[in-house]
Each structure stands twice: as C-alpha cells, then as structure tokens.
mmCIF file of C-alpha atoms in Angstrom:
data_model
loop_
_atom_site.group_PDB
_atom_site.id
_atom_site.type_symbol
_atom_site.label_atom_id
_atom_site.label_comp_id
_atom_site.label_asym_id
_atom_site.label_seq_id
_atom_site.Cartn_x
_atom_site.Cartn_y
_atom_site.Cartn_z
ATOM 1 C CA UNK A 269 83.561 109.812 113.137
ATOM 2 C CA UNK A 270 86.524 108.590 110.899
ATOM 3 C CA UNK A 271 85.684 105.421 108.642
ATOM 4 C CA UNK A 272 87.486 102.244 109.747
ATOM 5 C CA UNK A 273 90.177 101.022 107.226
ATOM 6 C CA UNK A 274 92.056 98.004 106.340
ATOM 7 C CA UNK A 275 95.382 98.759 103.813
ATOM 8 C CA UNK A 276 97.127 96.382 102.205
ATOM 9 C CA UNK A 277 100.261 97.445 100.738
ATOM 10 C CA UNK A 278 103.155 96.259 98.661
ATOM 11 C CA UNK A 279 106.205 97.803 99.102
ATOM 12 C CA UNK A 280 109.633 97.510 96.279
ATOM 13 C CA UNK A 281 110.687 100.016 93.682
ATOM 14 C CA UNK A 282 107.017 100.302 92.842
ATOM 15 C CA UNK A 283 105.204 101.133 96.234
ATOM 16 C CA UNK A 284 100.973 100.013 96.226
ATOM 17 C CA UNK A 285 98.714 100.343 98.411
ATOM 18 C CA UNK A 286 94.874 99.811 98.872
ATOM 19 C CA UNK A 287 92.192 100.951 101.673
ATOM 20 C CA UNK A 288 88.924 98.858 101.761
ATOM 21 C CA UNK A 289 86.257 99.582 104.596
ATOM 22 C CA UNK A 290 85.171 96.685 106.691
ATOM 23 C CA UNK A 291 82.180 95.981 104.316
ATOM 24 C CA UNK A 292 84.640 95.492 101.765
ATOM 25 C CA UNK A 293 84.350 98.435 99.900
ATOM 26 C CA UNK A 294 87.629 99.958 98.182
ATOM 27 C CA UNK A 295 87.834 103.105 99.538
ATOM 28 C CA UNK A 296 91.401 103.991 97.676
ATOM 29 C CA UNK A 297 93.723 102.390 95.426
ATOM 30 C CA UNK A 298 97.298 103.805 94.035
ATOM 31 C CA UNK A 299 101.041 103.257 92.932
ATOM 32 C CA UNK A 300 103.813 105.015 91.600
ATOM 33 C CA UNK A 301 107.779 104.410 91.567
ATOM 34 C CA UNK A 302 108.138 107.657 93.339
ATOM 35 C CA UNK A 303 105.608 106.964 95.997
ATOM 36 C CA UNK A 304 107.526 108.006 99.192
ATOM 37 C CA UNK A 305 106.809 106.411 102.332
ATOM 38 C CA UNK A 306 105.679 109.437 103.986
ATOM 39 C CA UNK A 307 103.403 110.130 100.729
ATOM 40 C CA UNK A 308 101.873 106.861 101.085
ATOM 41 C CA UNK A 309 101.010 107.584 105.072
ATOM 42 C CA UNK A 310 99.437 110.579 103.981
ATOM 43 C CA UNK A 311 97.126 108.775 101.099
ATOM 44 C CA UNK A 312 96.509 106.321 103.317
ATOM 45 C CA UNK A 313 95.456 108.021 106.735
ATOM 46 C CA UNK A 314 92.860 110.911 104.504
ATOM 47 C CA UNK A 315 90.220 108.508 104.136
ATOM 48 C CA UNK A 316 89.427 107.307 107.845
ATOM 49 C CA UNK A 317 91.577 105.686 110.781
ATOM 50 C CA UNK A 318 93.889 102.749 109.660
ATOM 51 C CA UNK A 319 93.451 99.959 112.515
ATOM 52 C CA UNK A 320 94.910 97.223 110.272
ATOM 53 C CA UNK A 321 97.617 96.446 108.002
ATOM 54 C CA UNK A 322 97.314 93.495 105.789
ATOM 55 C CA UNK A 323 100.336 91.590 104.092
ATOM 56 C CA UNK A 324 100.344 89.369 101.422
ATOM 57 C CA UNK A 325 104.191 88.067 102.515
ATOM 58 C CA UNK A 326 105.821 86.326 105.604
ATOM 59 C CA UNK A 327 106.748 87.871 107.402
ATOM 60 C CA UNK A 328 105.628 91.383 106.744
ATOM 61 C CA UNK A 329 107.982 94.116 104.784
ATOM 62 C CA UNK A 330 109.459 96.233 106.859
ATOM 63 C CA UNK A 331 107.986 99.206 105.493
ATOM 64 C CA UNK A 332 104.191 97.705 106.279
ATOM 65 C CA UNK A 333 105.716 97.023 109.896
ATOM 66 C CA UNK A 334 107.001 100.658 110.038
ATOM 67 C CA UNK A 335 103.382 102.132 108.498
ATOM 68 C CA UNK A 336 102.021 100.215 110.973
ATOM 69 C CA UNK A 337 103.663 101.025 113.949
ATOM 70 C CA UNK A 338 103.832 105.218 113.247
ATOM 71 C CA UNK A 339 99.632 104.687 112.932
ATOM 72 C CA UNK A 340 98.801 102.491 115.857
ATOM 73 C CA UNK A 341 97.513 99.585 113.865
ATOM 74 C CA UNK A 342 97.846 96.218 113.668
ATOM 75 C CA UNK A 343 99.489 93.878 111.022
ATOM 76 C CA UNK A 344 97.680 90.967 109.661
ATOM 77 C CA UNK A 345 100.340 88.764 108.007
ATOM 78 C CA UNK A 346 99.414 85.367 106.473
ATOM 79 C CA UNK A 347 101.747 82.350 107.941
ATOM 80 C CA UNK A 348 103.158 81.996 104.273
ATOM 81 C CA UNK A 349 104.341 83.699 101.636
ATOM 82 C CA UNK A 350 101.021 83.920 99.225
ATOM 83 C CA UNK A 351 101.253 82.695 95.704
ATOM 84 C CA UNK A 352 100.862 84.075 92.699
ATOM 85 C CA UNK A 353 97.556 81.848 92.508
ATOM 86 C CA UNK A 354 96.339 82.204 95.611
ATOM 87 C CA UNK A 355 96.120 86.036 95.497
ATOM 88 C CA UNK A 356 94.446 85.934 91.819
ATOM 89 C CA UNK A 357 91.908 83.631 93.659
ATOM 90 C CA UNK A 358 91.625 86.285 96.682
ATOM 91 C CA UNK A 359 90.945 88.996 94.135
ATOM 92 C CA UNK A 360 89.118 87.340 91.467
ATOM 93 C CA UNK A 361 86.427 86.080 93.996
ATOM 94 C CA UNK A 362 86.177 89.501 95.445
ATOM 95 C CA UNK A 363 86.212 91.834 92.404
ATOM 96 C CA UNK A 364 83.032 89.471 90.902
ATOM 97 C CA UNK A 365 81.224 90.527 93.880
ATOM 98 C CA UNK A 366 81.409 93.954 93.272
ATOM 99 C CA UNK A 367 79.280 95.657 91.086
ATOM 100 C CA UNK A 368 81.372 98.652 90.979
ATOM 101 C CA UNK A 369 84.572 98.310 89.118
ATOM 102 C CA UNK A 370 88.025 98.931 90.350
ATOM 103 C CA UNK A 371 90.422 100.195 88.413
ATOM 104 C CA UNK A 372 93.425 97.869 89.184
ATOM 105 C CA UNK A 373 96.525 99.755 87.164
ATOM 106 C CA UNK A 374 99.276 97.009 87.429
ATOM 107 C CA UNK A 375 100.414 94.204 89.520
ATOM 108 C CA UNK A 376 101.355 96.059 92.461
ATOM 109 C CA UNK A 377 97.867 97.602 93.068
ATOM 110 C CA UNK A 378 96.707 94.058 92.550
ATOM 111 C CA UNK A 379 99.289 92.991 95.507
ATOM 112 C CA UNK A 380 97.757 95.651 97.505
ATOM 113 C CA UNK A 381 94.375 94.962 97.355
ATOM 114 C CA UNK A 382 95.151 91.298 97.690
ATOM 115 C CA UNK A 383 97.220 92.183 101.151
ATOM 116 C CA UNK A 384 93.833 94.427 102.438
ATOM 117 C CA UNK A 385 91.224 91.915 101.536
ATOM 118 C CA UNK A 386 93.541 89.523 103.429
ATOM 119 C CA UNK A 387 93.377 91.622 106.388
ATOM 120 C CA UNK A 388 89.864 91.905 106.145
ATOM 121 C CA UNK A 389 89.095 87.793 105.699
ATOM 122 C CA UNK A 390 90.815 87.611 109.265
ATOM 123 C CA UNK A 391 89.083 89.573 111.259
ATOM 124 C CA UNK A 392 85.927 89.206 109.381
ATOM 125 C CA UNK A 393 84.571 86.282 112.249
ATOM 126 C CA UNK A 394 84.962 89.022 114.703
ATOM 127 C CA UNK A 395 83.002 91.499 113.290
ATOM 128 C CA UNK A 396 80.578 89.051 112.559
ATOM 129 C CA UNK A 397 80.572 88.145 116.181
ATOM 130 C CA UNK A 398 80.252 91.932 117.215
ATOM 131 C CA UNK A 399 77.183 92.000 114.482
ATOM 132 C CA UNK A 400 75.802 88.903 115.825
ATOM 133 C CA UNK A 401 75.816 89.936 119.617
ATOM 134 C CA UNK A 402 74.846 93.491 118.525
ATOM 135 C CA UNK A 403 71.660 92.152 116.525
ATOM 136 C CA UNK A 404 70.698 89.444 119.478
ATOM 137 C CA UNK A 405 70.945 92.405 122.120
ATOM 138 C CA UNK A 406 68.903 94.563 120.202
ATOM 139 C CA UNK A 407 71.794 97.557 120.418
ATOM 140 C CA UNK A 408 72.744 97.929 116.453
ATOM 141 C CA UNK A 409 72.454 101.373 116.691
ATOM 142 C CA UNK A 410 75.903 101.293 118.763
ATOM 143 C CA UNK A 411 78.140 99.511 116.231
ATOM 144 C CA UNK A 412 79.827 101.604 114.897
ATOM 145 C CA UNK A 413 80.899 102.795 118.483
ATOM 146 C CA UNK A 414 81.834 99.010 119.698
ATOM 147 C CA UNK A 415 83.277 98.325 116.921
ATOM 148 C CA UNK A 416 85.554 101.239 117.662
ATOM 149 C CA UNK A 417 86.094 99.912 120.755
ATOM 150 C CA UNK A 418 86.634 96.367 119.949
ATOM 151 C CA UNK A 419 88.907 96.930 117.045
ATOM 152 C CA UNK A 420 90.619 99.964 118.358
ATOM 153 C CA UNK A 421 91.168 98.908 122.060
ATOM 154 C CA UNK A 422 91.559 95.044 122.003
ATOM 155 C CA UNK A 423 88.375 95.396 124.040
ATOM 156 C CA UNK A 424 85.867 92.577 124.803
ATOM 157 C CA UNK A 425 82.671 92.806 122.634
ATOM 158 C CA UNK A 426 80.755 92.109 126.210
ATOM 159 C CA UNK A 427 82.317 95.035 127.485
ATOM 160 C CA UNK A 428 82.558 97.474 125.091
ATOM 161 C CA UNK A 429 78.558 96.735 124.349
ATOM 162 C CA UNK A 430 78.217 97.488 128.449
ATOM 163 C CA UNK A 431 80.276 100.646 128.683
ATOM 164 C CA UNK A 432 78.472 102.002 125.551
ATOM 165 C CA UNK A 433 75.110 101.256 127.303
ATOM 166 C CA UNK A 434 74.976 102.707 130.420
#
C-alpha cells in the first residue's frame, strides 16, 4: 500500500518541493532551476500517493493548483500570504523535533518544507480524530485503511471505520 504524502512546493525560477508523511517525517526534499514541472510530478508521486498539496502563499501558485489537480489531491492554502517569520517559526519548531537532520540546500527547499508542514498542521485534528475514534473502538489495526478512506474519499471516519469492519 502506497505511503500517504503531504508536498509542499515553491514554484519561480527555482522550483522546491518537499514530501513529509503524516507523522511528519520528510520523506523527500529537492530543487533545481531546471526542475521541470513534469520532473517535479515524477519526484514527487515515487514515494507514495500525494493526497495534499500545501502552500505557503494566497492564494496558491498556479503550478501547485495544476500539480494538484493532474494527482487528485487537495490544496491546503493558508488565508495569507506567510511571512518570512512565520515560516522560520514553522520550520524551526519542527526541524528541533527531529532527531534526524534534513538537509535544507537553500531557501526554496526551506519554502517547501514550510508549505508541507503547513499542510500537515491542518489536517493534523483530523487524523487525530481518526486516531482517537480508532483507539476508543479498539480497531487500530485498520488505520491505515480508514485513513485511506477518510483522506482519500472525503469519507466520514464513522463510516469508513463501518465499511472496513464488516
């Protein structure tokens, strides 16, 4: 079963992007001026199945809108243009939870992975939610599967926990 992703990335004459997983761990990370668009689709989808697109800008680039639509996913936009600050903060706090360390090449990257941990903050209460109900209903050996279905589908967590049960 492919891994869930989140990607943030930053398009302009230096294209980023970054995958993280939905425990937050960076999966992929990469720029280049001669990243094409079709390049970055295919870095992007060989690590799992892309259900989100995060964005660091509104509204989104076109070219995150364009990813996004060609793989079926979803964007996650904030409802303002993020700082300079406020994305240092995003990343900061993140990176000093890892004990791994990432290898950030330039600002772009840093964009990126700002963009996907973004993403990954605002949908973090539902997957919470889905571990929560999963946990209380004793069923956590089927999350991966409703997590497919509630990310994936737009499916209820009630349902998606009921179809995978019977």
């Amino acid at each position: 079963m492919e891994k869930l992703l989140i990607a943030g990335i930053d398009p302009g004459t230096t294209n980023a992007f970054c995958l993280i997983d939905l425990e937050g761990n960076v999966v992929s990370i990469g720029s280049g001026r001669e990243l094409s668009h079709g390049r970055i689709l295919s870095e992007i989808t060989k690590h799992g199945k892309v259900f989100a697109l995060g964005s660091d800008v509104y509204p989104s680039p076109n070219l995150t809108k364009k990813i996004a639509s060609i793989l079926g996913a979803r964007v996650i936009s904030p409802d303002h243009d993020l700082s300079y600050l406020e994305k240092i903060k995003i990343v900061d706090s993140f990176l000093k939870k890892k004990k791994e360390k990432i290898n950030i090449q330039n600002k772009h990257e840093k964009d990126a992975l700002a963009a996907a941990i973004y993403g990954l903050k605002r949908i973090s209460s539902l997957i919470k939610k889905i571990d929560d109900n999963l946990k209380q209903n004793n069923k956590t050996h089927i999350h991966e599967q409703v997590k497919r279905k509630v990310l994936l589908e737009n499916m209820p967590i009630s349902d998606a926990v009921k179809i995978l049960s019977s």
